Amino acid sequence: MDNQEIRDEIRKRSMDIPVPDSLHPDQIEKKLENTKQRRPSAAKRLRFGVAAAASIAVICAAGVGLRPILWGENHDGSSTDSTVEQTTIAGEKDHADTTYEEIYDAIHSFQKKNQRQKEASLDIASEVIPETSVNDAESDTMMEHSSETKKSILMGSADSASSSRKGDYSETDTQVAGIMEGDIVKTDGTHIFTIKDSTAGCTVTIYEARGSRVDEQSHFTISQADCREMYIQGSTLILTGNLWDTDGPVRSGTDEPELLEPYDSASKSHITLYDFSDPAAPKAIRQLSQSGAYNTSRISDGYLYTFTNYNIQAAEDYSKDEREKFIPELNGVIMKSEDIRLPDRNGADSYMVMTSLKLSDNGKFTDSKAVLGSFDTHYMNQDHIYAVSRNYQDNGDVRSTILKYTYDKGRFFFHSSAAIRGAIRNSYYMHEYRDSFVFVYTRTSGRDTNGLCVMDQDLKLTGEISDLGVNETIYASYFIENMAYFVTYRNTDPVFAVDISDPKKPVLKSELKLPGFSSYLHSFGDDMLIGIGQGSKSSGGSVSSADRVKLSLFSIDSDYRLREIDKLLAAPDTESCADTNHKSVFVDEERGLIGLGVVDYRNSESAYHVYRCKKGKLKKVLSVSLSKSFDIYNVRGLRIGKYFYVVDTLGGIEVYHIDTWKKVK
């Protein structure tokens, strides 16, 4: 057996090895996103070194169309299989009455099967591969594949969201009006709050902001923990993040505990509450914990909803009687078995844990639920919660499972679930419009293709448009009521317009060309969109190392066609983090302002820029150099009255007057 035959045999057998949930590309991507970056990653920058352009698809619910497109039909008229494979409604194969023994058996059999197949594969490799079987050229090829794998992991999508405004100050950009999201900088119109992680823990600083004057009132540190996000509710400060392993190894040269990786199987998250009614002397109220690494959270109608991902230890590390090692815990107490779902009795090696906390009470969790599986992508509005898990098949295809919960006054109620062909990779790819659930997806089966599905309240398919952006991948999505805009990225740049006024008969209205590549979209008034992405001055639309941050201003015509009416390009070899964190972007539609941090790799510096849109033209009105070379991950812009604050959690606050954009502090 020659070297090629050996490799072919290993590759063939390895296709039968199921990948643990914690090692799927999306989990690794999530882990990378949750790891705070202090320097730019070469792999992160590599994704912009691919020749590319983009397309924006527009889905609308009014107007005259070309012809109906039924689900099961491509937009060119050819037939295709339905994207939705199975739907389960509460009460139908519900599997709600789960016992601890059933949970153990499902987890243990899943892990044991994985372990046996891994060991079999390693035995094959050790028996048939001589030490000299890989030459230098083959080694280079393997390294190139590894680089491409890193690139695909890091090519995540991030999208814009609509923001709400209360009082005369800006708030964190959110996806759904009325559903609050956390961030690293917050204001209540009088104070500015910042969080900063260090080896000592999470440090919270409270400033008083009165016009041009900013004075530090107090700061405190939560030891042995990090803080991913925070909220302000009245005089209560809510901090969410991960707890450190206090019994684990210490860092070299320090007495501090080792910080758990975000997806470590033993990790726990925290919700910590402080009373800042006296900003000079904030007081701790209490700290709650739940199993799993912090994923995301929302506040709705006075309740905090928190979602974590809990990875289970290796099968040989626990027995059936050691429930604390395979059952999630809340404040150190294992969850009741009836609060844990086991979808279709399938096994997994991780949980989604979700809790609710009434903020006016904040004594204990109002409700909690856990689901076996890696449900790590969430969409939430005032009535429903959707959680998505992606499962990778042996042939490279991706299947997604959607769970739908209703919630009321902190109580969770399972409603339905659906299995689909394709991947929903981002919460901003989902939307509810009237009585329908709408999502965009990418499917990989020999080629990449994208589409949009419309479901009824029970997650049963009512309509679909598919085969959009062939050999491309969705990069951004933005919904405005009955309109959905999404960007696909690879080689071409068509713009699709689809009418979904009749959810059973989506209609392709138009297909046109639009230059540019946007990985972030946001409404900008009644008839415009702002896009942030990458652009180049080179002809042909190819992306190179000289690629630069691009702002595009799009007009929306009466027939829903988009037209790029203005654009601005930053310096060569620049990048923003708008594509990985929409909360880092400041958007003030009323005043026509947009702000973002930009890193300049060529000159090893970074800055925060503010742009104004007036009469269809973009103009840079402010540029602030940041204290750290690549400090765009820790900077935010916010407005209080007539003053704009550039808040660098590592380097302080600068204040500018929005009428003159002159520095006042």
GROMACS .gro file of N, CA, C and O in nm, residues 118 139 151 180 197 207 250 259 297 400 405 434 477 518 525 537 545 558 623:
model
   76
  118LYS      N    1  -1.282   0.727   1.728
  118LYS     CA    2  -1.155   0.799   1.727
  118LYS      C    3  -1.038   0.704   1.747
  118LYS      O    4  -0.936   0.710   1.678
  139SER      N    5   0.358   1.821   0.322
  139SER     CA    6   0.343   1.897   0.446
  139SER      C    7   0.295   2.038   0.418
  139SER      O    8   0.209   2.092   0.487
  151LYS      N    9  -0.944   3.004   0.799
  151LYS     CA   10  -1.013   3.113   0.731
  151LYS      C   11  -1.163   3.089   0.732
  151LYS      O   12  -1.241   3.180   0.760
  180MET      N   13  -3.384   4.455   2.493
  180MET     CA   14  -3.255   4.515   2.523
  180MET      C   15  -3.142   4.413   2.510
  180MET      O   16  -3.160   4.294   2.539
  197ASP      N   17  -1.176   4.376   3.129
  197ASP     CA   18  -1.124   4.253   3.187
  197ASP      C   19  -0.973   4.259   3.199
  197ASP      O   20  -0.904   4.317   3.114
  207TYR      N   21  -1.866   5.675   3.554
  207TYR     CA   22  -1.834   5.816   3.533
  207TYR      C   23  -1.962   5.899   3.540
  207TYR      O   24  -2.070   5.853   3.499
  250VAL      N   25  -0.286   2.787   3.860
  250VAL     CA   26  -0.268   2.932   3.855
  250VAL      C   27  -0.179   2.968   3.739
  250VAL      O   28  -0.104   2.886   3.687
  259LEU      N   29  -0.792   3.129   3.400
  259LEU     CA   30  -0.920   3.167   3.341
  259LEU      C   31  -0.966   3.056   3.249
  259LEU      O   32  -0.896   3.015   3.157
  297SER      N   33  -2.759   3.723   2.608
  297SER     CA   34  -2.869   3.752   2.700
  297SER      C   35  -2.956   3.861   2.639
  297SER      O   36  -2.917   3.929   2.544
  400SER      N   37  -2.967   2.214   1.021
  400SER     CA   38  -2.994   2.298   1.137
  400SER      C   39  -3.124   2.254   1.203
  400SER      O   40  -3.218   2.211   1.135
  405TYR      N   41  -3.967   2.858   2.146
  405TYR     CA   42  -4.030   2.867   2.277
  405TYR      C   43  -4.114   2.994   2.283
  405TYR      O   44  -4.076   3.098   2.228
  434ARG      N   45  -4.563   3.951   1.115
  434ARG     CA   46  -4.701   3.911   1.135
  434ARG      C   47  -4.704   3.772   1.199
  434ARG      O   48  -4.647   3.751   1.304
  477SER      N   49  -2.741   4.024   0.699
  477SER     CA   50  -2.884   4.026   0.677
  477SER      C   51  -2.945   4.136   0.762
  477SER      O   52  -2.898   4.163   0.872
  518SER      N   53  -2.069   4.439   0.150
  518SER     CA   54  -2.104   4.486   0.283
  518SER      C   55  -2.126   4.367   0.374
  518SER      O   56  -2.198   4.273   0.339
  525GLY      N   57  -3.286   5.604   0.783
  525GLY     CA   58  -3.401   5.682   0.739
  525GLY      C   59  -3.503   5.592   0.673
  525GLY      O   60  -3.495   5.469   0.677
  537LYS      N   61  -0.984   5.012  -0.466
  537LYS     CA   62  -0.979   5.102  -0.581
  537LYS      C   63  -0.937   5.030  -0.708
  537LYS      O   64  -0.941   5.087  -0.816
  545SER      N   65  -0.449   4.279  -0.054
  545SER     CA   66  -0.397   4.327   0.075
  545SER      C   67  -0.416   4.476   0.092
  545SER      O   68  -0.407   4.528   0.202
  558SER      N   69  -3.894   5.310  -0.504
  558SER     CA   70  -4.032   5.271  -0.475
  558SER      C   71  -4.061   5.127  -0.513
  558SER      O   72  -4.151   5.065  -0.457
  623SER      N   73  -1.234   6.215   1.353
  623SER     CA   74  -1.139   6.105   1.357
  623SER      C   75  -1.057   6.117   1.484
  623SER      O   76  -0.988   6.217   1.504
   0.00000   0.00000   0.00000
